[in-house]
mmCIF file of C-alpha atoms and ligand atoms in Angstrom:
data_model
loop_
_atom_site.group_PDB
_atom_site.id
_atom_site.type_symbol
_atom_site.label_atom_id
_atom_site.label_comp_id
_atom_site.label_asym_id
_atom_site.label_seq_id
_atom_site.Cartn_x
_atom_site.Cartn_y
_atom_site.Cartn_z
ATOM 1 C CA MET A 1456 -13.960 -16.658 -38.782
ATOM 2 C CA ASN A 1457 -16.625 -15.919 -41.354
ATOM 3 C CA ARG A 1458 -15.739 -13.324 -43.973
ATOM 4 C CA MET A 1459 -13.156 -11.622 -41.756
ATOM 5 C CA GLY A 1460 -9.439 -12.063 -42.149
ATOM 6 C CA ARG A 1461 -7.383 -12.855 -39.077
ATOM 7 C CA LYS A 1462 -6.103 -9.311 -38.747
ATOM 8 C CA ASP A 1463 -9.590 -7.731 -38.907
ATOM 9 C CA ALA A 1464 -10.853 -10.204 -36.371
ATOM 10 C CA ARG A 1465 -8.027 -9.253 -33.990
ATOM 11 C CA ILE A 1466 -8.880 -5.570 -34.324
ATOM 12 C CA ALA A 1467 -12.567 -6.274 -33.652
ATOM 13 C CA VAL A 1468 -11.631 -8.363 -30.635
ATOM 14 C CA SER A 1469 -9.405 -5.720 -29.016
ATOM 15 C CA GLY A 1470 -12.182 -3.155 -29.521
ATOM 16 C CA ILE A 1471 -14.564 -5.349 -27.596
ATOM 17 C CA ALA A 1472 -12.345 -5.628 -24.537
ATOM 18 C CA GLU A 1473 -12.152 -1.825 -24.424
ATOM 19 C CA GLY A 1474 -15.862 -1.419 -25.093
ATOM 20 C CA ILE A 1475 -16.849 -3.740 -22.322
ATOM 21 C CA GLU A 1476 -14.426 -2.300 -19.802
ATOM 22 C CA SER A 1477 -15.549 1.260 -20.426
ATOM 23 C CA ILE A 1478 -19.227 0.297 -20.174
ATOM 24 C CA ARG A 1479 -18.547 -1.569 -16.925
ATOM 25 C CA ALA A 1480 -16.760 1.469 -15.493
ATOM 26 C CA GLU A 1481 -19.635 3.783 -16.501
ATOM 27 C CA LEU A 1482 -22.124 1.368 -15.042
ATOM 28 C CA VAL A 1483 -20.322 1.110 -11.700
ATOM 29 C CA ARG A 1484 -20.044 4.914 -11.471
ATOM 30 C CA ALA A 1485 -23.768 5.292 -12.182
ATOM 31 C CA ILE A 1486 -24.700 2.622 -9.627
ATOM 32 C CA GLU A 1487 -22.619 4.289 -6.925
ATOM 33 C CA LYS A 1488 -23.922 7.740 -7.798
ATOM 34 C CA ALA A 1489 -27.452 6.384 -7.440
ATOM 35 C CA GLY A 1490 -26.544 5.171 -3.942
ATOM 36 C CA ARG A 1491 -26.979 1.541 -4.954
ATOM 37 C CA ALA A 1492 -24.664 -1.448 -4.571
ATOM 38 C CA PRO A 1493 -22.854 -2.823 -7.658
ATOM 39 C CA ALA A 1494 -24.287 -6.291 -7.017
ATOM 40 C CA GLU A 1495 -27.819 -4.939 -7.532
ATOM 41 C CA VAL A 1496 -27.350 -4.405 -11.276
ATOM 42 C CA GLU A 1497 -26.225 -6.976 -13.803
ATOM 43 C CA LEU A 1498 -24.948 -6.156 -17.287
ATOM 44 C CA VAL A 1499 -26.494 -8.249 -20.055
ATOM 45 C CA ALA A 1500 -24.157 -7.916 -23.044
ATOM 46 C CA VAL A 1501 -26.484 -8.114 -26.051
ATOM 47 C CA SER A 1502 -24.647 -10.180 -28.652
ATOM 48 C CA LYS A 1503 -27.382 -10.558 -31.266
ATOM 49 C CA GLY A 1504 -26.052 -9.832 -34.738
ATOM 50 C CA HIS A 1505 -22.462 -10.478 -33.643
ATOM 51 C CA ASP A 1506 -20.472 -13.621 -34.237
ATOM 52 C CA ALA A 1507 -19.234 -16.117 -31.680
ATOM 53 C CA GLU A 1508 -15.635 -14.824 -31.911
ATOM 54 C CA LYS A 1509 -16.734 -11.433 -30.603
ATOM 55 C CA VAL A 1510 -18.619 -13.044 -27.764
ATOM 56 C CA ARG A 1511 -15.544 -15.093 -26.914
ATOM 57 C CA ALA A 1512 -13.519 -11.866 -26.697
ATOM 58 C CA ALA A 1513 -16.064 -10.503 -24.238
ATOM 59 C CA ILE A 1514 -15.924 -13.699 -22.190
ATOM 60 C CA GLU A 1515 -12.147 -13.292 -21.967
ATOM 61 C CA THR A 1516 -12.675 -9.956 -20.193
ATOM 62 C CA GLY A 1517 -14.805 -11.713 -17.593
ATOM 63 C CA GLN A 1518 -18.243 -10.884 -19.043
ATOM 64 C CA LEU A 1519 -20.288 -14.078 -18.745
ATOM 65 C CA LEU A 1520 -23.891 -12.929 -19.236
ATOM 66 C CA PHE A 1521 -25.232 -12.358 -22.749
ATOM 67 C CA GLY A 1522 -28.557 -11.566 -24.379
ATOM 68 C CA GLU A 1523 -29.913 -12.931 -27.644
ATOM 69 C CA SER A 1524 -33.163 -12.161 -29.400
ATOM 70 C CA LYS A 1525 -33.506 -14.929 -31.996
ATOM 71 C CA VAL A 1526 -33.741 -18.592 -31.101
ATOM 72 C CA GLN A 1527 -32.276 -19.730 -34.417
ATOM 73 C CA GLU A 1528 -29.192 -17.551 -34.017
ATOM 74 C CA ALA A 1529 -28.753 -18.558 -30.374
ATOM 75 C CA ARG A 1530 -29.039 -22.277 -31.140
ATOM 76 C CA ALA A 1531 -26.122 -21.964 -33.527
ATOM 77 C CA LYS A 1532 -23.997 -19.614 -31.418
ATOM 78 C CA ILE A 1533 -24.321 -20.769 -27.808
ATOM 79 C CA PRO A 1534 -22.946 -24.313 -28.281
ATOM 80 C CA MET A 1535 -19.757 -22.818 -29.785
ATOM 81 C CA LEU A 1536 -18.982 -20.900 -26.598
ATOM 82 C CA PRO A 1537 -17.537 -21.861 -23.208
ATOM 83 C CA SER A 1538 -20.055 -23.472 -20.905
ATOM 84 C CA GLN A 1539 -19.559 -20.894 -18.139
ATOM 85 C CA SER A 1540 -21.327 -18.322 -20.350
ATOM 86 C CA ARG A 1541 -24.913 -17.550 -19.324
ATOM 87 C CA TRP A 1542 -27.712 -16.524 -21.640
ATOM 88 C CA HIS A 1543 -30.884 -14.472 -21.414
ATOM 89 C CA PHE A 1544 -33.538 -14.346 -24.126
ATOM 90 C CA ILE A 1545 -34.675 -10.771 -24.850
ATOM 91 C CA GLY A 1546 -36.603 -10.954 -28.152
ATOM 92 C CA HIS A 1547 -40.143 -11.834 -29.169
ATOM 93 C CA LEU A 1548 -40.510 -15.554 -28.552
ATOM 94 C CA GLN A 1549 -42.751 -17.500 -30.882
ATOM 95 C CA LYS A 1550 -44.730 -20.258 -29.198
ATOM 96 C CA ASN A 1551 -43.310 -22.930 -31.495
ATOM 97 C CA LYS A 1552 -39.750 -21.985 -30.406
ATOM 98 C CA VAL A 1553 -40.301 -22.320 -26.660
ATOM 99 C CA ARG A 1554 -39.105 -25.909 -26.546
ATOM 100 C CA HIS A 1555 -35.796 -24.977 -28.174
ATOM 101 C CA ALA A 1556 -35.373 -21.839 -26.094
ATOM 102 C CA LEU A 1557 -35.841 -23.227 -22.590
ATOM 103 C CA PRO A 1558 -32.672 -25.348 -22.419
ATOM 104 C CA LEU A 1559 -30.528 -22.474 -23.750
ATOM 105 C CA PHE A 1560 -31.667 -19.569 -21.591
ATOM 106 C CA GLU A 1561 -31.664 -19.143 -17.826
ATOM 107 C CA LEU A 1562 -34.091 -16.192 -18.015
ATOM 108 C CA ILE A 1563 -36.638 -15.071 -20.615
ATOM 109 C CA HIS A 1564 -37.094 -11.284 -20.373
ATOM 110 C CA SER A 1565 -39.798 -11.039 -22.977
ATOM 111 C CA VAL A 1566 -42.982 -12.878 -22.015
ATOM 112 C CA ASP A 1567 -45.366 -10.562 -23.842
ATOM 113 C CA SER A 1568 -48.735 -12.330 -23.738
ATOM 114 C CA LEU A 1569 -50.792 -14.659 -21.576
ATOM 115 C CA GLU A 1570 -50.785 -17.216 -24.415
ATOM 116 C CA LEU A 1571 -46.983 -17.293 -24.486
ATOM 117 C CA ALA A 1572 -46.855 -17.602 -20.687
ATOM 118 C CA LYS A 1573 -49.231 -20.567 -20.867
ATOM 119 C CA GLU A 1574 -47.118 -22.245 -23.523
ATOM 120 C CA ILE A 1575 -43.911 -21.793 -21.493
ATOM 121 C CA ASP A 1576 -45.703 -23.237 -18.461
ATOM 122 C CA ARG A 1577 -46.902 -26.196 -20.542
ATOM 123 C CA VAL A 1578 -43.447 -26.933 -21.972
ATOM 124 C CA GLY A 1579 -41.954 -26.514 -18.491
ATOM 125 C CA THR A 1580 -44.334 -29.194 -17.236
ATOM 126 C CA ASP A 1581 -43.415 -31.510 -20.146
ATOM 127 C CA GLU A 1582 -39.698 -31.004 -19.645
ATOM 128 C CA GLY A 1583 -39.754 -31.042 -15.862
ATOM 129 C CA CYS A 1584 -38.280 -27.558 -15.497
ATOM 130 C CA PHE A 1585 -39.368 -24.279 -13.874
ATOM 131 C CA PRO A 1586 -38.721 -21.517 -16.422
ATOM 132 C CA ARG A 1587 -37.666 -18.147 -15.000
ATOM 133 C CA VAL A 1588 -39.327 -15.234 -16.772
ATOM 134 C CA LEU A 1589 -39.948 -11.495 -16.813
ATOM 135 C CA LEU A 1590 -43.145 -9.965 -18.165
ATOM 136 C CA GLN A 1591 -42.616 -7.472 -20.976
ATOM 137 C CA VAL A 1592 -44.636 -4.272 -20.679
ATOM 138 C CA ASN A 1593 -45.354 -1.958 -23.603
ATOM 139 C CA VAL A 1594 -45.124 1.143 -21.425
ATOM 140 C CA ALA A 1595 -45.901 3.706 -24.109
ATOM 141 C CA GLY A 1596 -48.609 1.634 -25.793
ATOM 142 C CA GLU A 1597 -46.760 1.646 -29.123
ATOM 143 C CA ALA A 1598 -48.502 -0.290 -31.899
ATOM 144 C CA SER A 1599 -45.115 -1.485 -33.181
ATOM 145 C CA LYS A 1600 -44.052 -3.117 -29.907
ATOM 146 C CA TYR A 1601 -44.869 -6.359 -28.194
ATOM 147 C CA GLY A 1602 -45.761 -6.512 -24.535
ATOM 148 C CA PHE A 1603 -48.594 -6.241 -22.061
ATOM 149 C CA ASP A 1604 -50.439 -3.008 -21.627
ATOM 150 C CA GLY A 1605 -50.008 -2.050 -17.954
ATOM 151 C CA GLN A 1606 -53.702 -2.245 -17.059
ATOM 152 C CA ALA A 1607 -54.128 -5.469 -19.039
ATOM 153 C CA LEU A 1608 -51.247 -6.967 -17.086
ATOM 154 C CA ILE A 1609 -52.945 -6.179 -13.783
ATOM 155 C CA ALA A 1610 -56.087 -7.840 -15.161
ATOM 156 C CA SER A 1611 -54.144 -10.939 -16.298
ATOM 157 C CA MET A 1612 -51.963 -11.296 -13.210
ATOM 158 C CA GLU A 1613 -54.247 -13.699 -11.382
ATOM 159 C CA GLN A 1614 -54.123 -16.083 -14.348
ATOM 160 C CA LEU A 1615 -50.373 -15.672 -14.762
ATOM 161 C CA LEU A 1616 -49.817 -16.519 -11.107
ATOM 162 C CA GLN A 1617 -51.775 -19.742 -11.530
ATOM 163 C CA LEU A 1618 -49.174 -21.040 -13.989
ATOM 164 C CA SER A 1619 -47.367 -23.102 -11.406
ATOM 165 C CA ARG A 1620 -44.262 -23.886 -13.462
ATOM 166 C CA LEU A 1621 -43.477 -20.242 -14.189
ATOM 167 C CA SER A 1622 -41.160 -18.343 -11.915
ATOM 168 C CA ILE A 1623 -42.163 -14.720 -12.594
ATOM 169 C CA GLU A 1624 -39.270 -12.593 -11.334
ATOM 170 C CA GLY A 1625 -40.035 -9.110 -12.613
ATOM 171 C CA LEU A 1626 -40.791 -6.792 -15.516
ATOM 172 C CA MET A 1627 -39.031 -5.688 -18.675
ATOM 173 C CA THR A 1628 -39.603 -2.786 -21.058
ATOM 174 C CA ILE A 1629 -38.264 -1.203 -24.227
ATOM 175 C CA PRO A 1630 -39.275 2.480 -24.210
ATOM 176 C CA PRO A 1631 -39.864 4.460 -27.407
ATOM 177 C CA LEU A 1632 -36.743 5.361 -29.339
ATOM 178 C CA THR A 1633 -35.764 8.961 -28.537
ATOM 179 C CA GLU A 1634 -32.796 11.264 -29.104
ATOM 180 C CA SER A 1635 -32.155 11.775 -25.425
ATOM 181 C CA ALA A 1636 -31.755 9.292 -22.580
ATOM 182 C CA GLU A 1637 -33.581 11.658 -20.262
ATOM 183 C CA LYS A 1638 -36.779 11.105 -22.282
ATOM 184 C CA SER A 1639 -36.730 7.418 -21.297
ATOM 185 C CA ARG A 1640 -36.894 8.264 -17.602
ATOM 186 C CA VAL A 1641 -40.672 8.647 -17.446
ATOM 187 C CA TYR A 1642 -41.099 5.143 -18.928
ATOM 188 C CA PHE A 1643 -38.630 3.602 -16.476
ATOM 189 C CA ILE A 1644 -40.523 5.232 -13.607
ATOM 190 C CA GLN A 1645 -43.754 3.865 -15.079
ATOM 191 C CA LEU A 1646 -42.356 0.323 -15.145
ATOM 192 C CA ARG A 1647 -41.128 0.580 -11.549
ATOM 193 C CA SER A 1648 -44.494 1.962 -10.373
ATOM 194 C CA LEU A 1649 -46.352 -0.861 -12.122
ATOM 195 C CA ARG A 1650 -44.027 -3.350 -10.420
ATOM 196 C CA ASP A 1651 -44.722 -1.735 -7.026
ATOM 197 C CA GLU A 1652 -48.470 -1.862 -7.661
ATOM 198 C CA LEU A 1653 -48.379 -5.537 -8.693
ATOM 199 C CA GLU A 1654 -46.346 -6.451 -5.613
ATOM 200 C CA LYS A 1655 -48.794 -4.675 -3.336
ATOM 201 C CA THR A 1656 -51.986 -5.866 -5.016
ATOM 202 C CA PHE A 1657 -50.980 -9.516 -5.340
ATOM 203 C CA GLY A 1658 -48.674 -9.881 -2.349
ATOM 204 C CA ILE A 1659 -45.802 -11.075 -4.539
ATOM 205 C CA LYS A 1660 -42.160 -10.162 -5.070
ATOM 206 C CA LEU A 1661 -40.992 -8.965 -8.494
ATOM 207 C CA PRO A 1662 -37.375 -8.023 -7.802
ATOM 208 C CA GLN A 1663 -36.109 -7.736 -11.380
ATOM 209 C CA LEU A 1664 -36.488 -4.647 -13.559
ATOM 210 C CA SER A 1665 -34.945 -5.182 -16.995
ATOM 211 C CA MET A 1666 -34.623 -1.718 -18.511
ATOM 212 C CA GLY A 1667 -31.986 0.421 -20.205
ATOM 213 C CA MET A 1668 -30.058 -0.109 -23.440
ATOM 214 C CA SER A 1669 -26.930 1.493 -24.957
ATOM 215 C CA GLY A 1670 -28.491 4.957 -25.121
ATOM 216 C CA ASP A 1671 -30.184 5.141 -21.738
ATOM 217 C CA PHE A 1672 -28.832 2.529 -19.313
ATOM 218 C CA LEU A 1673 -27.398 5.164 -16.962
ATOM 219 C CA VAL A 1674 -30.851 6.701 -16.482
ATOM 220 C CA ALA A 1675 -32.338 3.218 -16.051
ATOM 221 C CA VAL A 1676 -29.884 2.525 -13.212
ATOM 222 C CA GLU A 1677 -31.011 5.703 -11.462
ATOM 223 C CA GLU A 1678 -34.613 4.499 -11.728
ATOM 224 C CA GLY A 1679 -34.002 1.041 -10.301
ATOM 225 C CA ALA A 1680 -32.933 -1.241 -13.172
ATOM 226 C CA THR A 1681 -31.510 -4.577 -12.013
ATOM 227 C CA LEU A 1682 -30.687 -5.820 -15.522
ATOM 228 C CA VAL A 1683 -29.418 -3.487 -18.251
ATOM 229 C CA ARG A 1684 -29.265 -4.791 -21.816
ATOM 230 C CA VAL A 1685 -26.382 -3.188 -23.720
ATOM 231 C CA GLY A 1686 -25.425 -4.178 -27.255
ATOM 232 C CA THR A 1687 -24.104 -1.485 -29.573
ATOM 233 C CA ALA A 1688 -22.054 0.336 -26.919
ATOM 234 C CA ILE A 1689 -20.090 -2.881 -26.364
ATOM 235 C CA PHE A 1690 -19.991 -4.669 -29.710
ATOM 236 C CA GLY A 1691 -20.524 -1.819 -32.196
ATOM 237 C CA GLU A 1692 -23.061 -1.834 -35.012
ATOM 238 C CA ARG A 1693 -24.582 -5.222 -35.687
ATOM 239 C CA SER A 1694 -25.399 -7.132 -38.817
ATOM 240 C CA ARG A 1695 -29.117 -7.334 -39.475
ATOM 241 C CA LYS A 1696 -28.722 -10.844 -40.746
ATOM 242 C CA ILE A 1697 -28.718 -13.828 -38.466
ATOM 243 C CA ILE A 1698 -25.086 -14.427 -37.763
ATOM 244 C CA VAL A 1699 -23.058 -17.084 -36.031
HETATM 245 C C1 LIG B 1284 -31.074 -5.229 -29.359
HETATM 246 C C2 LIG B 1284 -31.684 -5.069 -28.036
HETATM 247 C C3 LIG B 1284 -30.993 -4.408 -26.999
HETATM 248 C C4 LIG B 1284 -29.639 -3.750 -27.176
HETATM 249 O O1 LIG B 1284 -29.791 -2.540 -27.827
HETATM 250 P P1 LIG B 1284 -28.524 -1.543 -28.017
HETATM 251 O O2 LIG B 1284 -29.160 -0.258 -28.363
HETATM 252 O O3 LIG B 1284 -27.704 -2.121 -29.123
HETATM 253 O O4 LIG B 1284 -27.795 -1.506 -26.741
HETATM 254 C C5 LIG B 1284 -31.600 -4.347 -25.754
HETATM 255 N N1 LIG B 1284 -32.802 -4.890 -25.536
HETATM 256 C C6 LIG B 1284 -33.492 -5.534 -26.501
HETATM 257 C C7 LIG B 1284 -34.811 -6.128 -26.173
HETATM 258 C C8 LIG B 1284 -32.958 -5.635 -27.782
HETATM 259 O O5 LIG B 1284 -33.662 -6.263 -28.734
#
Protein backbone atom coordinates (compact mmCIF):
# COMPACT_ATOMS: atom_id res chain seq x y z
CA MET A 1 0.00 0.00 0.00
CA ASN A 2 2.92 2.21 -0.94
CA ARG A 3 3.17 5.51 0.91
CA MET A 4 -0.55 5.63 1.69
CA GLY A 5 -2.02 4.82 5.06
CA ARG A 6 -4.95 2.44 5.23
CA LYS A 7 -7.47 5.23 5.71
CA ASP A 8 -6.24 7.25 2.70
CA ALA A 9 -6.29 4.15 0.57
CA ARG A 10 -9.92 3.50 1.55
CA ILE A 11 -10.89 7.04 0.60
CA ALA A 12 -9.13 6.71 -2.77
CA VAL A 13 -10.85 3.39 -3.36
CA SER A 14 -14.38 4.67 -2.67
CA GLY A 15 -13.72 7.60 -5.02
CA ILE A 16 -12.87 5.20 -7.79
CA ALA A 17 -16.12 3.26 -7.54
CA GLU A 18 -18.02 6.54 -7.87
CA GLY A 19 -15.78 7.78 -10.67
CA ILE A 20 -16.21 4.68 -12.71
CA GLU A 21 -19.95 4.46 -12.20
CA SER A 22 -20.52 8.06 -13.21
CA ILE A 23 -18.34 7.69 -16.31
CA ARG A 24 -20.19 4.50 -17.27
CA ALA A 25 -23.54 6.28 -16.89
CA GLU A 26 -22.35 9.23 -19.02
CA LEU A 27 -21.01 6.85 -21.61
CA VAL A 28 -24.25 4.87 -21.86
CA ARG A 29 -26.28 8.09 -22.19
CA ALA A 30 -23.99 9.33 -24.96
CA ILE A 31 -24.13 6.00 -26.81
CA GLU A 32 -27.93 5.96 -26.71
CA LYS A 33 -28.18 9.60 -27.72
CA ALA A 34 -25.97 8.81 -30.71
CA GLY A 35 -28.42 6.06 -31.69
CA ARG A 36 -25.82 3.36 -31.10
CA ALA A 37 -25.96 0.18 -29.02
CA PRO A 38 -24.06 0.02 -25.70
CA ALA A 39 -22.20 -3.10 -26.85
CA GLU A 40 -20.59 -1.11 -29.68
CA VAL A 41 -18.38 0.93 -27.34
CA GLU A 42 -15.98 -0.42 -24.75
CA LEU A 43 -14.51 1.63 -21.91
CA VAL A 44 -10.75 1.24 -21.48
CA ALA A 45 -9.97 2.47 -17.96
CA VAL A 46 -6.49 3.98 -18.28
CA SER A 47 -4.64 3.00 -15.11
CA LYS A 48 -1.15 4.25 -15.95
CA GLY A 49 0.33 6.20 -13.06
CA HIS A 50 -2.05 4.57 -10.57
CA ASP A 51 -1.24 1.74 -8.23
CA ALA A 52 -2.61 -1.79 -8.28
CA GLU A 53 -4.91 -1.12 -5.29
CA LYS A 54 -6.81 1.48 -7.30
CA VAL A 55 -7.14 -0.89 -10.21
CA ARG A 56 -8.44 -3.56 -7.86
CA ALA A 57 -11.12 -1.13 -6.65
CA ALA A 58 -12.18 -0.59 -10.26
CA ILE A 59 -12.28 -4.34 -10.87
CA GLU A 60 -14.61 -4.68 -7.88
CA THR A 61 -17.12 -2.42 -9.65
CA GLY A 62 -17.09 -4.78 -12.63
CA GLN A 63 -14.61 -2.86 -14.82
CA LEU A 64 -12.31 -5.49 -16.33
CA LEU A 65 -10.59 -3.68 -19.21
CA PHE A 66 -7.61 -1.42 -18.51
CA GLY A 67 -5.05 0.53 -20.51
CA GLU A 68 -1.36 0.97 -19.74
CA SER A 69 1.26 2.94 -21.61
CA LYS A 70 4.56 1.68 -20.19
CA VAL A 71 5.70 -1.91 -20.44
CA GLN A 72 7.84 -1.70 -17.31
CA GLU A 73 4.95 -0.44 -15.19
CA ALA A 74 2.54 -3.00 -16.66
CA ARG A 75 4.93 -5.91 -16.07
CA ALA A 76 4.98 -5.05 -12.38
CA LYS A 77 1.28 -4.24 -12.01
CA ILE A 78 -0.63 -6.79 -14.08
CA PRO A 79 0.59 -9.93 -12.27
CA MET A 80 -0.67 -8.46 -8.97
CA LEU A 81 -4.24 -8.29 -10.25
CA PRO A 82 -7.01 -10.85 -10.74
CA SER A 83 -6.63 -12.89 -13.90
CA GLN A 84 -10.05 -11.90 -15.26
CA SER A 85 -8.69 -8.37 -15.85
CA ARG A 86 -7.90 -7.56 -19.49
CA TRP A 87 -5.23 -5.19 -20.71
CA HIS A 88 -4.65 -2.97 -23.71
CA PHE A 89 -1.36 -1.24 -24.50
CA ILE A 90 -1.86 2.42 -25.47
CA GLY A 91 1.61 4.01 -25.29
CA HIS A 92 4.60 4.24 -27.61
CA LEU A 93 6.03 0.74 -27.82
CA GLN A 94 9.77 0.40 -28.22
CA LYS A 95 10.84 -2.46 -30.47
CA ASN A 96 12.96 -4.04 -27.74
CA LYS A 97 9.88 -4.25 -25.46
CA VAL A 98 7.62 -6.10 -27.89
CA ARG A 99 8.53 -9.52 -26.54
CA HIS A 100 7.55 -8.51 -23.00
CA ALA A 101 4.41 -6.72 -24.12
CA LEU A 102 2.75 -9.40 -26.23
CA PRO A 103 1.93 -11.86 -23.43
CA LEU A 104 0.46 -9.08 -21.25
CA PHE A 105 -1.81 -7.27 -23.69
CA GLU A 106 -4.72 -8.55 -25.76
CA LEU A 107 -4.65 -5.47 -28.02
CA ILE A 108 -1.94 -2.93 -28.89
CA HIS A 109 -3.59 0.39 -29.83
CA SER A 110 -0.41 2.18 -30.73
CA VAL A 111 1.40 0.64 -33.70
CA ASP A 112 2.92 3.87 -34.97
CA SER A 113 5.41 2.80 -37.65
CA LEU A 114 5.98 0.12 -40.26
CA GLU A 115 9.18 -0.90 -38.44
CA LEU A 116 7.27 -1.54 -35.21
CA ALA A 117 4.61 -3.50 -37.11
CA LYS A 118 7.32 -5.66 -38.66
CA GLU A 119 8.89 -6.32 -35.28
CA ILE A 120 5.54 -7.32 -33.73
CA ASP A 121 4.94 -9.64 -36.69
CA ARG A 122 8.41 -11.16 -36.24
CA VAL A 123 7.97 -11.74 -32.50
CA GLY A 124 4.48 -13.13 -33.17
CA THR A 125 6.04 -15.67 -35.52
CA ASP A 126 8.70 -16.59 -32.93
CA GLU A 127 6.17 -16.96 -30.15
CA GLY A 128 3.48 -18.64 -32.22
CA CYS A 129 0.87 -15.95 -31.58
CA PHE A 130 -1.22 -13.59 -33.73
CA PRO A 131 -0.96 -10.13 -32.14
CA ARG A 132 -4.07 -7.94 -32.41
CA VAL A 133 -3.24 -4.33 -33.18
CA LEU A 134 -4.57 -0.90 -34.10
CA LEU A 135 -2.61 1.56 -36.23
CA GLN A 136 -1.99 4.91 -34.56
CA VAL A 137 -2.59 7.93 -36.78
CA ASN A 138 -1.15 11.38 -36.07
CA VAL A 139 -4.25 13.13 -37.40
CA ALA A 140 -3.06 16.69 -36.91
CA GLY A 141 0.51 16.03 -38.03
CA GLU A 142 1.94 17.21 -34.70
CA ALA A 143 5.73 16.99 -34.45
CA SER A 144 5.42 15.95 -30.80
CA LYS A 145 3.24 12.90 -31.47
CA TYR A 146 3.90 9.42 -32.71
CA GLY A 147 1.79 7.82 -35.40
CA PHE A 148 1.37 7.43 -39.12
CA ASP A 149 0.56 10.39 -41.27
CA GLY A 150 -2.75 9.56 -42.98
CA GLN A 151 -1.37 9.59 -46.53
CA ALA A 152 1.74 7.67 -45.46
CA LEU A 153 -0.50 5.03 -43.93
CA ILE A 154 -2.35 4.55 -47.21
CA ALA A 155 1.04 4.19 -48.91
CA SER A 156 2.24 1.64 -46.32
CA MET A 157 -0.97 -0.38 -46.11
CA GLU A 158 0.00 -2.94 -48.72
CA GLN A 159 3.15 -3.77 -46.76
CA LEU A 160 1.30 -3.83 -43.45
CA LEU A 161 -1.25 -6.27 -44.84
CA GLN A 162 1.54 -8.62 -45.89
CA LEU A 163 2.54 -9.10 -42.24
CA SER A 164 0.66 -12.35 -41.88
CA ARG A 165 0.87 -12.64 -38.09
CA LEU A 166 -0.66 -9.22 -37.46
CA SER A 167 -4.37 -8.91 -36.96
CA ILE A 168 -5.00 -5.25 -37.85
CA GLU A 169 -8.38 -4.38 -36.35
CA GLY A 170 -8.64 -0.62 -36.70
CA LEU A 171 -7.19 2.83 -36.04
CA MET A 172 -6.33 4.91 -33.00
CA THR A 173 -5.63 8.61 -32.53
CA ILE A 174 -4.76 11.18 -29.89
CA PRO A 175 -5.91 14.59 -31.17
CA PRO A 176 -4.19 17.84 -30.18
CA LEU A 177 -4.84 18.98 -26.63
CA THR A 178 -7.56 21.66 -26.65
CA GLU A 179 -9.74 23.47 -24.13
CA SER A 180 -12.97 22.21 -25.62
CA ALA A 181 -14.11 18.70 -26.53
CA GLU A 182 -15.89 20.07 -29.57
CA LYS A 183 -12.51 20.98 -31.10
CA SER A 184 -11.58 17.28 -31.17
CA ARG A 185 -14.54 16.43 -33.38
CA VAL A 186 -12.85 17.31 -36.67
CA TYR A 187 -9.97 14.93 -35.83
CA PHE A 188 -12.33 12.09 -34.90
CA ILE A 189 -14.15 12.58 -38.21
CA GLN A 190 -10.78 12.54 -39.97
CA LEU A 191 -9.86 9.21 -38.36
CA ARG A 192 -13.21 7.66 -39.29
CA SER A 193 -12.92 8.91 -42.89
CA LEU A 194 -9.41 7.47 -43.19
CA ARG A 195 -10.73 4.16 -41.87
CA ASP A 196 -13.55 4.21 -44.45
CA GLU A 197 -11.07 4.97 -47.24
CA LEU A 198 -8.71 2.16 -46.19
CA GLU A 199 -11.58 -0.32 -46.03
CA LYS A 200 -12.75 0.64 -49.50
CA THR A 201 -9.32 0.84 -51.14
CA PHE A 202 -7.97 -2.41 -49.71
CA GLY A 203 -11.17 -4.41 -49.34
CA ILE A 204 -10.55 -4.97 -45.62
CA LYS A 205 -12.49 -4.51 -42.40
CA LEU A 206 -11.17 -2.14 -39.72
CA PRO A 207 -13.99 -2.19 -37.17
CA GLN A 208 -12.21 -0.57 -34.23
CA LEU A 209 -11.83 3.18 -33.73
CA SER A 210 -9.92 3.96 -30.54
CA MET A 211 -10.56 7.64 -29.85
CA GLY A 212 -11.69 9.85 -26.98
CA MET A 213 -10.12 10.49 -23.58
CA SER A 214 -11.39 12.07 -20.33
CA GLY A 215 -12.02 15.46 -21.94
CA ASP A 216 -13.66 14.41 -25.19
CA PHE A 217 -14.94 10.82 -25.06
CA LEU A 218 -18.58 11.89 -25.42
CA VAL A 219 -17.81 13.59 -28.75
CA ALA A 220 -15.76 10.56 -29.82
CA VAL A 221 -18.79 8.31 -29.21
CA GLU A 222 -20.90 10.54 -31.46
CA GLU A 223 -18.27 10.16 -34.19
CA GLY A 224 -18.06 6.38 -34.05
CA ALA A 225 -15.51 5.45 -31.36
CA THR A 226 -15.59 1.77 -30.41
CA LEU A 227 -12.92 2.07 -27.69
CA VAL A 228 -12.67 5.13 -25.44
CA ARG A 229 -9.59 5.51 -23.25
CA VAL A 230 -10.45 7.30 -20.00
CA GLY A 231 -7.96 7.82 -17.19
CA THR A 232 -8.19 11.01 -15.15
CA ALA A 233 -12.01 11.13 -15.07
CA ILE A 234 -11.98 7.73 -13.36
CA PHE A 235 -8.81 7.59 -11.28
CA GLY A 236 -8.03 11.29 -10.71
CA GLU A 237 -4.66 12.92 -11.33
CA ARG A 238 -1.84 10.46 -11.85
CA SER A 239 1.71 10.27 -10.64
CA ARG A 240 4.23 10.98 -13.37
CA LYS A 241 6.52 8.37 -11.96
CA ILE A 242 6.23 4.73 -12.84
CA ILE A 243 4.09 3.31 -10.11
CA VAL A 244 2.97 -0.13 -9.04
C1 LIG B 1 -3.00 8.72 -20.67
C2 LIG B 1 -3.71 8.38 -21.91
C3 LIG B 1 -5.12 8.40 -21.96
C4 LIG B 1 -6.00 8.84 -20.81
O1 LIG B 1 -6.00 10.22 -20.73
P1 LIG B 1 -6.97 10.98 -19.68
O2 LIG B 1 -6.97 12.37 -20.17
O3 LIG B 1 -6.34 10.83 -18.33
O4 LIG B 1 -8.29 10.34 -19.76
C5 LIG B 1 -5.73 8.00 -23.14
N1 LIG B 1 -5.01 7.62 -24.20
C6 LIG B 1 -3.66 7.58 -24.19
C7 LIG B 1 -2.94 7.13 -25.40
C8 LIG B 1 -2.97 7.97 -23.05
O5 LIG B 1 -1.63 7.94 -23.05
